[in-house]
N, CA, C and O atoms as a printed pandas DataFrame, in Angstrom:
     atom_number atom_name residue_name chain_id  residue_number  x_coord  y_coord  z_coord
0              1         N          GLY        A               1 -123.570   15.735  -65.787
1              2        CA          GLY        A               1 -124.659   15.315  -66.872
2              3         C          GLY        A               1 -126.203   15.440  -66.555
3              4         O          GLY        A               1 -126.350   16.053  -65.497
4              5         N          GLU        A               2 -127.197   15.124  -67.029
5              6        CA          GLU        A               2 -128.634   15.881  -67.224
6              7         C          GLU        A               2 -129.234   14.650  -66.276
7              8         O          GLU        A               2 -128.890   13.480  -66.102
8              9         N          ILE        A               3 -130.458   15.613  -65.670
9             10        CA          ILE        A               3 -131.306   14.578  -65.317
10            11         C          ILE        A               3 -133.014   14.925  -65.547
11            12         O          ILE        A               3 -133.484   16.001  -65.180
12            13         N          THR        A               4 -133.663   14.090  -66.059
13            14        CA          THR        A               4 -134.829   14.206  -66.536
14            15         C          THR        A               4 -136.206   13.462  -66.395
15            16         O          THR        A               4 -136.490   12.334  -66.798
16            17         N          LEU        A               5 -137.138   14.535  -65.604
17            18        CA          LEU        A               5 -138.112   13.857  -65.044
18            19         C          LEU        A               5 -139.590   13.951  -65.845
19            20         O          LEU        A               5 -139.717   15.026  -66.431
20            21         N          THR        A               6 -140.418   13.282  -65.945
21            22        CA          THR        A               6 -141.635   13.092  -66.720
22            23         C          THR        A               6 -142.832   12.532  -65.570
23            24         O          THR        A               6 -142.871   11.593  -64.775
24            25         N          LEU        A               7 -143.592   13.434  -65.878
25            26        CA          LEU        A               7 -144.476   13.649  -64.712
26            27         C          LEU        A               7 -145.966   13.732  -65.515
27            28         O          LEU        A               7 -145.921   14.040  -66.706
28            29         N          PRO        A               8 -147.270   13.468  -64.903
29            30        CA          PRO        A               8 -148.438   13.364  -65.706
30            31         C          PRO        A               8 -149.086   14.607  -65.567
31            32         O          PRO        A               8 -149.148   15.021  -64.410
32            33         N          SER        A               9 -149.674   15.436  -66.606
33            34        CA          SER        A               9 -150.061   16.393  -66.825
34            35         C          SER        A               9 -151.472   16.506  -65.824
35            36         O          SER        A               9 -152.078   17.577  -65.791
36            37         N          THR        A              10 -151.838   15.593  -65.198
37            38        CA          THR        A              10 -153.049   16.022  -64.619
38            39         C          THR        A              10 -152.372   16.460  -62.905
39            40         O          THR        A              10 -153.182   16.499  -61.979
40            41         N          LEU        A              11 -150.845   16.769  -62.622
41            42        CA          LEU        A              11 -150.770   17.584  -61.600
42            43         C          LEU        A              11 -151.096   18.958  -62.297
43            44         O          LEU        A              11 -151.054   19.695  -61.312
44            45         N          ILE        A              12 -151.380   19.739  -63.317
45            46        CA          ILE        A              12 -151.723   20.436  -63.942
46            47         C          ILE        A              12 -153.652   20.560  -63.781
47            48         O          ILE        A              12 -154.572   20.080  -64.444
48            49         N          LEU        A              13 -153.584   21.552  -62.418
49            50        CA          LEU        A              13 -155.034   21.605  -62.428
50            51         C          LEU        A              13 -155.889   22.333  -63.382
51            52         O          LEU        A              13 -156.850   21.859  -63.989
52            53         N          GLN        A              14 -155.382   23.678  -63.458
53            54        CA          GLN        A              14 -155.958   25.116  -63.957
54            55         C          GLN        A              14 -154.708   25.746  -64.585
55            56         O          GLN        A              14 -153.576   25.546  -64.145
56            57         N          VAL        A              15 -155.004   26.565  -65.704
57            58        CA          VAL        A              15 -154.151   27.492  -65.924
58            59         C          VAL        A              15 -155.318   28.703  -66.730
59            60         O          VAL        A              15 -155.884   28.724  -67.823
60            61         N          THR        A              16 -155.296   29.418  -65.804
61            62        CA          THR        A              16 -156.162   30.693  -66.727
62            63         C          THR        A              16 -155.772   32.138  -66.519
63            64         O          THR        A              16 -155.876   32.633  -65.396
64            65         N          GLY        A              17 -155.308   32.870  -67.596
65            66        CA          GLY        A              17 -154.552   34.159  -67.596
66            67         C          GLY        A              17 -153.327   33.723  -67.140
67            68         O          GLY        A              17 -152.656   32.838  -67.671
68            69         N          SER        A              18 -152.949   34.542  -65.848
69            70        CA          SER        A              18 -152.011   34.462  -65.187
70            71         C          SER        A              18 -151.658   33.763  -64.292
71            72         O          SER        A              18 -150.535   33.736  -63.786
72            73         N          LEU        A              19 -152.714   33.042  -63.971
73            74        CA          LEU        A              19 -153.295   31.827  -63.133
74            75         C          LEU        A              19 -152.744   30.722  -63.365
75            76         O          LEU        A              19 -152.767   30.416  -64.558
76            77         N          VAL        A              20 -152.042   29.681  -62.391
77            78        CA          VAL        A              20 -151.936   28.295  -62.567
78            79         C          VAL        A              20 -151.956   27.664  -60.743
79            80         O          VAL        A              20 -151.304   27.771  -59.704
80            81         N          GLN        A              21 -152.989   27.092  -61.202
81            82        CA          GLN        A              21 -153.387   25.780  -59.933
82            83         C          GLN        A              21 -152.575   24.771  -60.382
83            84         O          GLN        A              21 -152.649   24.506  -61.582
84            85         N          LEU        A              22 -151.682   24.034  -59.572
85            86        CA          LEU        A              22 -150.959   22.773  -59.905
86            87         C          LEU        A              22 -151.654   21.931  -58.549
87            88         O          LEU        A              22 -152.588   22.455  -57.941
88            89         N          ALA        A              23 -151.211   20.837  -58.215
89            90        CA          ALA        A              23 -151.818   20.018  -57.250
90            91         C          ALA        A              23 -150.533   20.369  -56.038
91            92         O          ALA        A              23 -149.363   19.994  -55.964
92            93         N          GLY        A              24 -151.547   21.439  -54.996
93            94        CA          GLY        A              24 -150.900   21.557  -53.896
94            95         C          GLY        A              24 -150.496   22.768  -54.025
95            96         O          GLY        A              24 -150.340   23.194  -52.881
96            97         N          ILE        A              25 -150.156   23.820  -55.017
97            98        CA          ILE        A              25 -149.628   25.225  -55.035
98            99         C          ILE        A              25 -150.441   25.886  -55.966
99           100         O          ILE        A              25 -150.922   25.349  -56.963
100          101         N          THR        A              26 -150.584   26.998  -55.649
101          102        CA          THR        A              26 -151.076   27.831  -56.858
102          103         C          THR        A              26 -150.471   29.037  -57.472
103          104         O          THR        A              26 -150.205   29.817  -56.557
104          105         N          TYR        A              27 -150.205   29.429  -58.387
105          106        CA          TYR        A              27 -148.797   30.501  -58.871
106          107         C          TYR        A              27 -149.936   31.798  -59.451
107          108         O          TYR        A              27 -151.116   31.614  -59.750
108          109         N          GLN        A              28 -149.253   32.989  -59.493
109          110        CA          GLN        A              28 -149.908   34.660  -59.946
110          111         C          GLN        A              28 -148.243   34.465  -60.723
111          112         O          GLN        A              28 -147.179   34.334  -60.118
112          113         N          ILE        A              29 -148.462   34.501  -62.260
113          114        CA          ILE        A              29 -147.134   35.183  -63.081
114          115         C          ILE        A              29 -146.905   36.626  -63.128
115          116         O          ILE        A              29 -147.779   37.401  -63.518
116          117         N          THR        A              30 -146.069   36.898  -62.848
117          118        CA          THR        A              30 -146.056   38.913  -62.682
118          119         C          THR        A              30 -144.840   39.180  -63.461
119          120         O          THR        A              30 -143.725   38.767  -63.143
120          121         N          ARG        A              31 -145.211   40.163  -64.894
121          122        CA          ARG        A              31 -143.923   40.652  -65.385
122          123         C          ARG        A              31 -143.395   41.282  -64.435
123          124         O          ARG        A              31 -144.027   41.588  -63.424
124          125         N          GLY        A              32 -141.987   41.604  -64.651
125          126        CA          GLY        A              32 -141.047   42.410  -63.843
126          127         C          GLY        A              32 -140.467   41.703  -62.647
127          128         O          GLY        A              32 -141.092   40.884  -61.973
128          129         N          LEU        A              33 -139.217   42.082  -62.433
129          130        CA          LEU        A              33 -138.389   41.697  -61.133
130          131         C          LEU        A              33 -138.682   42.582  -60.268
131          132         O          LEU        A              33 -138.904   43.745  -60.603
132          133         N          PRO        A              34 -138.723   42.219  -59.173
133          134        CA          PRO        A              34 -138.896   43.357  -57.700
134          135         C          PRO        A              34 -137.763   43.867  -57.418
135          136         O          PRO        A              34 -136.803   43.255  -57.886
136          137         N          ARG        A              35 -137.496   44.965  -56.689
137          138        CA          ARG        A              35 -136.427   46.052  -56.653
138          139         C          ARG        A              35 -135.801   45.604  -55.372
139          140         O          ARG        A              35 -134.673   46.018  -55.105
140          141         N          THR        A              36 -136.338   44.908  -54.666
141          142        CA          THR        A              36 -136.380   44.719  -53.161
142          143         C          THR        A              36 -136.930   43.376  -52.873
143          144         O          THR        A              36 -137.798   42.832  -53.555
144          145         N          ASN        A              37 -136.296   42.810  -51.679
145          146        CA          ASN        A              37 -136.761   41.705  -51.192
146          147         C          ASN        A              37 -137.414   41.437  -50.513
147          148         O          ASN        A              37 -137.669   40.299  -50.121
148          149         N          VAL        A              38 -138.202   43.181  -49.945
149          150        CA          VAL        A              38 -139.170   43.121  -48.598
150          151         C          VAL        A              38 -140.364   43.093  -49.395
151          152         O          VAL        A              38 -140.698   43.601  -50.466
152          153         N          ILE        A              39 -140.971   42.249  -48.441
153          154        CA          ILE        A              39 -142.778   41.828  -49.109
154          155         C          ILE        A              39 -143.691   42.736  -48.295
155          156         O          ILE        A              39 -143.722   42.989  -47.091
156          157         N          SER        A              40 -144.425   43.147  -49.324
157          158        CA          SER        A              40 -145.441   44.441  -48.879
158          159         C          SER        A              40 -146.473   44.112  -48.239
159          160         O          SER        A              40 -146.781   43.033  -48.745
160          161         N          ASP        A              41 -147.417   44.412  -47.227
161          162        CA          ASP        A              41 -149.010   43.848  -46.814
162          163         C          ASP        A              41 -149.945   43.579  -48.494
163          164         O          ASP        A              41 -150.973   42.936  -48.708
164          165         N          LEU        A              42 -149.354   44.111  -49.131
165          166        CA          LEU        A              42 -150.243   43.982  -50.246
166          167         C          LEU        A              42 -149.778   42.509  -50.978
167          168         O          LEU        A              42 -150.522   41.693  -51.524
168          169         N          THR        A              43 -148.756   42.466  -50.860
169          170        CA          THR        A              43 -148.277   41.045  -51.560
170          171         C          THR        A              43 -148.683   39.513  -50.747
171          172         O          THR        A              43 -149.043   38.383  -51.075
172          173         N          ARG        A              44 -148.366   40.291  -49.465
173          174        CA          ARG        A              44 -148.876   38.992  -48.335
174          175         C          ARG        A              44 -150.220   38.585  -48.511
175          176         O          ARG        A              44 -150.540   37.396  -48.498
176          177         N          GLN        A              45 -151.177   39.690  -48.708
177          178        CA          GLN        A              45 -152.577   39.758  -48.856
178          179         C          GLN        A              45 -152.964   38.867  -50.167
179          180         O          GLN        A              45 -154.023   38.256  -50.314
180          181         N          ARG        A              46 -151.895   38.924  -51.072
181          182        CA          ARG        A              46 -152.212   38.176  -52.559
182          183         C          ARG        A              46 -151.998   37.208  -52.238
183          184         O          ARG        A              46 -152.869   36.392  -52.540
184          185         N          LEU        A              47 -150.960   36.739  -51.574
185          186        CA          LEU        A              47 -150.824   35.347  -51.283
186          187         C          LEU        A              47 -151.531   34.426  -50.732
187          188         O          LEU        A              47 -151.696   33.236  -51.003
188          189         N          GLN        A              48 -152.126   35.432  -49.540
189          190        CA          GLN        A              48 -153.408   34.684  -48.598
190          191         C          GLN        A              48 -154.041   34.297  -49.185
191          192         O          GLN        A              48 -154.290   33.102  -49.023
192          193         N          THR        A              49 -154.812   35.140  -50.398
193          194        CA          THR        A              49 -156.005   34.916  -51.234
194          195         C          THR        A              49 -155.636   33.773  -52.088
195          196         O          THR        A              49 -156.403   32.844  -52.344
196          197         N          LEU        A              50 -154.257   33.899  -52.576
197          198        CA          LEU        A              50 -153.911   32.689  -53.842
198          199         C          LEU        A              50 -154.138   31.579  -53.178
199          200         O          LEU        A              50 -154.797   30.727  -53.773
200          201         N          SER        A              51 -153.608   31.240  -51.610
201          202        CA          SER        A              51 -153.756   29.838  -51.177
202          203         C          SER        A              51 -154.760   29.265  -50.617
203          204         O          SER        A              51 -154.691   28.121  -50.167
204          205         N          ALA        A              52 -156.315   30.340  -50.558
205          206        CA          ALA        A              52 -157.426   29.599  -50.236
206          207         C          ALA        A              52 -157.759   28.168  -50.857
207          208         O          ALA        A              52 -158.538   27.280  -50.509
208          209         N          ASN        A              53 -157.202   28.248  -51.511
209          210        CA          ASN        A              53 -157.748   26.524  -52.172
210          211         C          ASN        A              53 -156.810   25.743  -52.425
211          212         O          ASN        A              53 -157.009   24.803  -53.193
212          213         N          SER        A              54 -155.418   25.975  -51.768
213          214        CA          SER        A              54 -154.277   25.419  -51.968
214          215         C          SER        A              54 -153.829   24.813  -50.954
215          216         O          SER        A              54 -154.683   24.586  -50.097
216          217         N          ARG        A              55 -152.352   24.317  -50.641
217          218        CA          ARG        A              55 -151.781   24.193  -49.250
218          219         C          ARG        A              55 -150.490   25.101  -49.214
219          220         O          ARG        A              55 -149.876   25.199  -48.152
220          221         N          ALA        A              56 -149.954   25.933  -50.630
221          222        CA          ALA        A              56 -149.152   26.727  -50.665
222          223         C          ALA        A              56 -149.664   27.659  -51.834
223          224         O          ALA        A              56 -150.492   27.183  -52.610
224          225         N          ALA        A              57 -149.091   29.344  -52.060
225          226        CA          ALA        A              57 -149.242   29.837  -53.136
226          227         C          ALA        A              57 -148.045   30.767  -53.423
227          228         O          ALA        A              57 -147.431   31.384  -52.552
228          229         N          GLY        A              58 -147.781   30.799  -54.768
229          230        CA          GLY        A              58 -146.613   31.721  -55.068
230          231         C          GLY        A              58 -146.462   32.899  -55.981
231          232         O          GLY        A              58 -147.140   32.666  -56.982
232          233         N          ILE        A              59 -145.965   33.871  -56.059
233          234        CA          ILE        A              59 -145.870   34.679  -57.217
234          235         C          ILE        A              59 -144.554   34.722  -57.995
235          236         O          ILE        A              59 -143.552   35.327  -57.612
236          237         N          ILE        A              60 -144.662   34.008  -59.144
237          238        CA          ILE        A              60 -143.656   34.292  -59.987
238          239         C          ILE        A              60 -143.087   35.232  -61.027
239          240         O          ILE        A              60 -143.283   35.300  -62.240
240          241         N          TYR        A              61 -141.967   36.272  -59.819
241          242        CA          TYR        A              61 -141.958   37.263  -61.006
242          243         C          TYR        A              61 -140.901   37.264  -62.257
243          244         O          TYR        A              61 -139.940   36.527  -62.035
244          245         N          TYR        A              62 -140.867   37.959  -63.578
245          246        CA          TYR        A              62 -139.916   37.575  -64.424
246          247         C          TYR        A              62 -139.743   38.374  -64.798
247          248         O          TYR        A              62 -140.509   39.307  -64.558
248          249         N          GLN        A              63 -138.639   38.555  -65.625
249          250        CA          GLN        A              63 -138.079   39.427  -66.926
250          251         C          GLN        A              63 -137.409   38.414  -67.742
251          252         O          GLN        A              63 -136.426   37.766  -67.382
252          253         N          GLY        A              64 -138.162   38.301  -69.146
253          254        CA          GLY        A              64 -137.655   37.604  -70.104
254          255         C          GLY        A              64 -137.663   36.074  -69.543
255          256         O          GLY        A              64 -138.740   35.652  -69.121
256          257         N          ALA        A              65 -136.317   35.062  -69.509
257          258        CA          ALA        A              65 -136.667   33.950  -69.304
258          259         C          ALA        A              65 -136.335   33.705  -67.463
259          260         O          ALA        A              65 -136.870   32.758  -66.886
260          261         N          LEU        A              66 -135.459   34.629  -66.752
261          262        CA          LEU        A              66 -135.338   34.832  -65.541
262          263         C          LEU        A              66 -136.471   35.166  -64.829
263          264         O          LEU        A              66 -137.264   36.085  -65.038
264          265         N          ILE        A              67 -136.461   33.978  -63.610
265          266        CA          ILE        A              67 -137.584   33.927  -62.728
266          267         C          ILE        A              67 -137.502   34.716  -61.197
267          268         O          ILE        A              67 -136.416   35.293  -61.248
268          269         N          LYS        A              68 -137.969   34.944  -60.198
269          270        CA          LYS        A              68 -137.697   34.985  -58.982
270          271         C          LYS        A              68 -139.016   34.819  -58.357
271          272         O          LYS        A              68 -139.909   35.662  -58.273
272          273         N          PRO        A              69 -139.007   33.698  -57.963
273          274        CA          PRO        A              69 -140.164   33.083  -56.980
274          275         C          PRO        A              69 -140.031   33.481  -55.500
275          276         O          PRO        A              69 -139.083   33.478  -54.715
276          277         N          LEU        A              70 -141.356   33.831  -55.405
277          278        CA          LEU        A              70 -141.769   34.090  -53.931
278          279         C          LEU        A              70 -142.894   33.173  -53.717
279          280         O          LEU        A              70 -143.797   33.184  -54.553
280          281         N          VAL        A              71 -142.975   32.229  -52.516
281          282        CA          VAL        A              71 -143.797   31.228  -51.849
282          283         C          VAL        A              71 -144.047   31.509  -50.410
283          284         O          VAL        A              71 -143.263   31.719  -49.485
284          285         N          TYR        A              72 -145.490   31.452  -50.471
285          286        CA          TYR        A              72 -145.962   31.433  -48.948
286          287         C          TYR        A              72 -146.720   29.819  -48.967
287          288         O          TYR        A              72 -147.268   29.172  -49.859
288          289         N          VAL        A              73 -146.443   29.563  -47.532
289          290        CA          VAL        A              73 -146.771   28.265  -47.131
290          291         C          VAL        A              73 -147.833   28.653  -45.500
291          292         O          VAL        A              73 -147.301   29.014  -44.451
292          293         N          PRO        A              74 -149.374   28.461  -45.678
293          294        CA          PRO        A              74 -149.819   29.027  -44.709
294          295         C          PRO        A              74 -150.045   28.095  -43.468
295          296         O          PRO        A              74 -150.638   28.639  -42.536
296          297         N          ALA        A              75 -149.702   26.883  -43.305
297          298        CA          ALA        A              75 -149.583   25.903  -42.336
298          299         C          ALA        A              75 -147.982   26.496  -41.677
299          300         O          ALA        A              75 -147.790   25.957  -40.587
300          301         N          THR        A              76 -146.958   27.341  -42.025
301          302        CA          THR        A              76 -145.697   27.804  -41.368
302          303         C          THR        A              76 -146.000   29.377  -41.285
303          304         O          THR        A              76 -145.161   29.991  -40.626
304          305         N          ASN        A              77 -146.871   30.021  -41.739
305          306        CA          ASN        A              77 -146.771   31.158  -41.863
306          307         C          ASN        A              77 -145.553   31.959  -42.348
307          308         O          ASN        A              77 -145.150   32.966  -41.766
308          309         N          SER        A              78 -144.870   31.325  -43.703
309          310        CA          SER        A              78 -143.762   31.455  -43.956
310          311         C          SER        A              78 -143.545   31.812  -45.372
311          312         O          SER        A              78 -143.526   30.949  -46.250
312          313         N          TYR        A              79 -143.349   33.323  -45.654
313          314        CA          TYR        A              79 -142.952   33.514  -47.119
314          315         C          TYR        A              79 -141.503   33.373  -47.736
315          316         O          TYR        A              79 -140.554   33.923  -47.177
316          317         N          VAL        A              80 -141.370   32.780  -48.663
317          318        CA          VAL        A              80 -139.696   32.373  -48.966
318          319         C          VAL        A              80 -139.366   32.883  -50.493
319          320         O          VAL        A              80 -139.885   32.511  -51.546
320          321         N          TRP        A              81 -138.205   33.977  -50.241
321          322        CA          TRP        A              81 -137.918   34.001  -51.838
322          323         C          TRP        A              81 -137.193   32.561  -51.891
323          324         O          TRP        A              81 -136.383   32.312  -50.999
324          325         N          GLU        A              82 -137.473   31.482  -53.018
325          326        CA          GLU        A              82 -136.767   30.907  -53.359
326          327         C          GLU        A              82 -135.604   30.705  -54.566
327          328         O          GLU        A              82 -135.866   31.254  -55.636
328          329         N          ASN        A              83 -134.582   30.099  -54.487
329          330        CA          ASN        A              83 -133.340   30.239  -54.853
330          331         C          ASN        A              83 -133.562   29.371  -56.774
331          332         O          ASN        A              83 -133.121   29.765  -57.854
332          333         N          ALA        A              84 -134.340   28.242  -56.461
333          334        CA          ALA        A              84 -134.547   27.426  -57.403
334          335         C          ALA        A              84 -136.109   27.011  -57.327
335          336         O          ALA        A              84 -136.382   26.630  -56.188
336          337         N          CYS        A              85 -137.144   26.979  -58.153
337          338        CA          CYS        A              85 -138.437   26.493  -57.508
338          339         C          CYS        A              85 -139.116   25.673  -59.096
339          340         O          CYS        A              85 -139.705   26.373  -59.920
340          341         N          GLY        A              86 -138.958   24.465  -59.278
341          342        CA          GLY        A              86 -139.386   23.559  -60.231
342          343         C          GLY        A              86 -140.616   23.852  -60.562
343          344         O          GLY        A              86 -140.832   24.012  -61.763
344          345         N          SER        A              87 -141.750   24.002  -59.594
345          346        CA          SER        A              87 -143.246   23.657  -59.732
346          347         C          SER        A              87 -143.545   25.367  -60.326
347          348         O          SER        A              87 -144.460   25.519  -61.135
348          349         N          GLY        A              88 -142.841   26.420  -59.937
349          350        CA          GLY        A              88 -143.201   27.503  -60.501
350          351         C          GLY        A              88 -142.264   27.596  -61.530
351          352         O          GLY        A              88 -142.630   28.437  -62.351
352          353         N          SER        A              89 -141.081   27.010  -61.849
353          354        CA          SER        A              89 -141.002   27.349  -63.272
354          355         C          SER        A              89 -141.804   26.831  -64.112
355          356         O          SER        A              89 -142.392   27.537  -64.931
356          357         N          LEU        A              90 -141.974   25.417  -64.045
357          358        CA          LEU        A              90 -143.711   24.982  -64.709
358          359         C          LEU        A              90 -144.514   25.937  -65.059
359          360         O          LEU        A              90 -144.729   26.296  -66.217
360          361         N          ALA        A              91 -145.186   26.571  -63.660
361          362        CA          ALA        A              91 -146.058   27.193  -63.813
362          363         C          ALA        A              91 -145.857   28.447  -64.898
363          364         O          ALA        A              91 -146.696   28.592  -65.788
364          365         N          PHE        A              92 -144.796   29.281  -64.798
365          366        CA          PHE        A              92 -144.184   30.338  -65.793
366          367         C          PHE        A              92 -144.045   29.737  -67.170
367          368         O          PHE        A              92 -143.919   30.591  -68.047
368          369         N          SER        A              93 -144.034   28.323  -67.639
369          370        CA          SER        A              93 -143.790   27.835  -68.969
370          371         C          SER        A              93 -144.871   27.640  -69.255
371          372         O          SER        A              93 -145.078   27.799  -70.458
372          373         N          LEU        A              94 -145.971   27.262  -68.498
373          374        CA          LEU        A              94 -147.155   27.646  -68.986
374          375         C          LEU        A              94 -147.862   28.156  -69.443
375          376         O          LEU        A              94 -148.577   27.821  -70.387
376          377         N          VAL        A              95 -147.802   29.532  -68.601
377          378        CA          VAL        A              95 -148.352   31.209  -69.162
378          379         C          VAL        A              95 -147.680   31.646  -70.219
379          380         O          VAL        A              95 -148.228   32.214  -71.163
380          381         N          THR        A              96 -146.374   31.401  -70.135
381          382        CA          THR        A              96 -145.768   32.244  -71.052
382          383         C          THR        A              96 -145.029   31.843  -72.564
383          384         O          THR        A              96 -144.597   32.508  -73.506
384          385         N          GLY        A              97 -145.135   30.352  -72.245
385          386        CA          GLY        A              97 -144.565   29.201  -73.624
386          387         C          GLY        A              97 -142.963   29.300  -73.489
387          388         O          GLY        A              97 -142.281   28.836  -74.403
388          389         N          VAL        A              98 -142.316   29.924  -72.316
389          390        CA          VAL        A              98 -141.021   30.070  -72.634
390          391         C          VAL        A              98 -140.311   28.597  -71.723
391          392         O          VAL        A              98 -140.257   28.493  -70.498
392          393         N          ARG        A              99 -139.869   27.671  -72.649
393          394        CA          ARG        A              99 -139.420   26.318  -72.034
394          395         C          ARG        A              99 -137.984   26.349  -71.690
395          396         O          ARG        A              99 -137.395   25.271  -71.769
396          397         N          GLN        A             100 -137.441   27.193  -71.391
397          398        CA          GLN        A             100 -135.643   27.269  -71.084
398          399         C          GLN        A             100 -136.107   28.305  -69.853
399          400         O          GLN        A             100 -136.541   29.435  -70.075
400          401         N          VAL        A             101 -135.980   27.860  -68.820
401          402        CA          VAL        A             101 -136.367   28.931  -67.736
402          403         C          VAL        A             101 -135.161   29.069  -66.565
403          404         O          VAL        A             101 -134.680   28.170  -65.875
404          405         N          ILE        A             102 -134.898   30.242  -66.577
405          406        CA          ILE        A             102 -133.586   30.461  -65.897
406          407         C          ILE        A             102 -133.859   30.771  -64.471
407          408         O          ILE        A             102 -134.296   31.883  -64.176
408          409         N          GLN        A             103 -133.621   29.819  -63.513
409          410        CA          GLN        A             103 -133.634   30.199  -61.968
410          411         C          GLN        A             103 -132.870   31.380  -61.159
411          412         O          GLN        A             103 -131.921   31.882  -61.761
412          413         N          PRO        A             104 -133.111   31.788  -60.115
413          414        CA          PRO        A             104 -132.406   32.878  -59.665
414          415         C          PRO        A             104 -130.763   32.448  -59.311
415          416         O          PRO        A             104 -129.810   33.226  -59.335
416          417         N          SER        A             105 -130.727   31.067  -58.995
417          418        CA          SER        A             105 -129.383   30.507  -58.838
418          419         C          SER        A             105 -128.834   30.149  -59.940
419          420         O          SER        A             105 -127.826   29.447  -59.855
420          421         N          GLY        A             106 -129.453   30.615  -61.564
421          422        CA          GLY        A             106 -128.719   30.583  -62.733
422          423         C          GLY        A             106 -128.725   29.211  -63.176
423          424         O          GLY        A             106 -127.859   28.899  -63.993
424          425         N          GLN        A             107 -129.454   28.431  -62.830
425          426        CA          GLN        A             107 -129.686   27.054  -63.289
426          427         C          GLN        A             107 -130.936   27.469  -64.169
427          428         O          GLN        A             107 -131.920   28.178  -63.955
428          429         N          VAL        A             108 -130.404   26.599  -65.442
429          430        CA          VAL        A             108 -131.350   26.133  -66.220
430          431         C          VAL        A             108 -132.365   24.998  -66.022
431          432         O          VAL        A             108 -132.074   24.025  -65.327
432          433         N          LEU        A             109 -133.463   25.111  -66.583
433          434        CA          LEU        A             109 -134.735   24.084  -66.069
434          435         C          LEU        A             109 -134.998   23.921  -68.082
435          436         O          LEU        A             109 -135.035   24.741  -69.000
436          437         N          SER        A             110 -135.084   22.913  -68.020
437          438        CA          SER        A             110 -136.047   22.494  -69.556
438          439         C          SER        A             110 -137.471   22.153  -69.385
439          440         O          SER        A             110 -137.781   21.330  -68.524
440          441         N          TYR        A             111 -138.358   22.705  -70.120
441          442        CA          TYR        A             111 -139.916   21.808  -70.293
442          443         C          TYR        A             111 -139.975   21.086  -71.363
443          444         O          TYR        A             111 -139.159   21.576  -72.143
444          445         N          ARG        A             112 -140.498   20.169  -71.851
445          446        CA          ARG        A             112 -141.576   19.932  -72.548
446          447         C          ARG        A             112 -142.968   19.262  -72.101
447          448         O          ARG        A             112 -143.180   18.399  -71.249
448          449         N          ILE        A             113 -143.912   19.998  -73.025
449          450        CA          ILE        A             113 -144.978   19.849  -72.619
450          451         C          ILE        A             113 -146.379   19.415  -73.605
451          452         O          ILE        A             113 -147.121   19.996  -74.397
452          453         N          ASN        A             114 -146.253   18.198  -73.100
453          454        CA          ASN        A             114 -147.705   17.969  -74.014
454          455         C          ASN        A             114 -149.269   17.366  -73.691
455          456         O          ASN        A             114 -149.605   17.685  -72.551
456          457         N          LYS        A             115 -149.996   16.811  -74.194
457          458        CA          LYS        A             115 -151.213   16.666  -73.976
458          459         C          LYS        A             115 -151.125   15.639  -72.199
459          460         O          LYS        A             115 -151.540   16.027  -71.107
460          461         N          ASN        A             116 -150.739   14.892  -72.392
461          462        CA          ASN        A             116 -150.488   13.891  -71.274
462          463         C          ASN        A             116 -149.288   13.640  -70.243
463          464         O          ASN        A             116 -149.218   12.741  -69.405
464          465         N          SER        A             117 -148.500   14.504  -70.469
465          466        CA          SER        A             117 -147.262   14.568  -69.755
466          467         C          SER        A             117 -146.351   15.730  -69.759
467          468         O          SER        A             117 -146.290   16.290  -70.854
468          469         N          PHE        A             118 -145.554   16.292  -68.721
469          470        CA          PHE        A             118 -144.527   17.406  -69.128
470          471         C          PHE        A             118 -143.365   16.636  -68.438
471          472         O          PHE        A             118 -143.432   15.885  -67.465
472          473         N          THR        A             119 -142.301   16.998  -69.162
473          474        CA          THR        A             119 -140.756   16.481  -69.154
474          475         C          THR        A             119 -140.181   17.651  -68.371
475          476         O          THR        A             119 -140.816   18.609  -68.813
476          477         N          VAL        A             120 -139.230   18.166  -67.343
477          478        CA          VAL        A             120 -138.322   18.929  -67.152
478          479         C          VAL        A             120 -136.747   18.039  -66.986
479          480         O          VAL        A             120 -136.512   16.867  -66.691
480          481         N          THR        A             121 -136.010   18.998  -67.265
481          482        CA          THR        A             121 -134.859   18.205  -67.796
482          483         C          THR        A             121 -133.663   19.482  -66.914
483          484         O          THR        A             121 -133.785   20.702  -67.027
484          485         N          ALA        A             122 -132.845   18.949  -66.288
485          486        CA          ALA        A             122 -131.668   20.234  -65.735
486          487         C          ALA        A             122 -130.477   19.357  -65.375
487          488         O          ALA        A             122 -130.471   18.173  -65.037
488          489         N          THR        A             123 -129.257   20.397  -65.557
489          490        CA          THR        A             123 -127.840   19.898  -65.757
490          491         C          THR        A             123 -127.603   19.420  -64.266
491          492         O          THR        A             123 -128.248   19.979  -63.379
492          493         N          VAL        A             124 -126.896   18.624  -64.014
493          494        CA          VAL        A             124 -126.571   18.202  -62.542
494          495         C          VAL        A             124 -125.188   18.859  -62.267
495          496         O          VAL        A             124 -124.323   18.981  -63.135
496          497         N          LYS        A             125 -125.074   19.226  -61.116
497          498        CA          LYS        A             125 -123.479   19.825  -60.715
498          499         C          LYS        A             125 -123.031   19.093  -59.492
499          500         O          LYS        A             125 -123.774   18.813  -58.551
500          501         N          GLU        A             126 -122.096   18.881  -59.555
501          502        CA          GLU        A             126 -121.661   18.245  -57.770
502          503         C          GLU        A             126 -121.048   19.608  -57.386
503          504         O          GLU        A             126 -120.411   20.501  -57.945
504          505         N          VAL        A             127 -121.636   19.291  -55.948
505          506        CA          VAL        A             127 -121.216   20.386  -55.178
506          507         C          VAL        A             127 -120.470   20.095  -54.088
507          508         O          VAL        A             127 -120.062   21.000  -53.360
């Protein structure tokens, strides 16, 4: 089956160019997928700068509708390549207009975004 979640658009604090600030996390949307999972010092510094006004920060790399999210959490000093990222998918969709977002896992998240709310739909799989 499918699962659908509707949330208020007030969770979207700001969208400016390739930057998206959501409640709790700030994202930079970057075209092109990295060739390696090694995180450079420059990328670490960028994530630290992005997290200055948030509890976390992420870079959403993309090619077409496929994303590869990297998330940094200052409280734990952790950098994680996510296999699925709902908030990052939303940020990507807000910047690019792509409404069918492919996660690194292959799962597709579908978004409907309007003035007062946004809705995400995903297929449920038994594991």
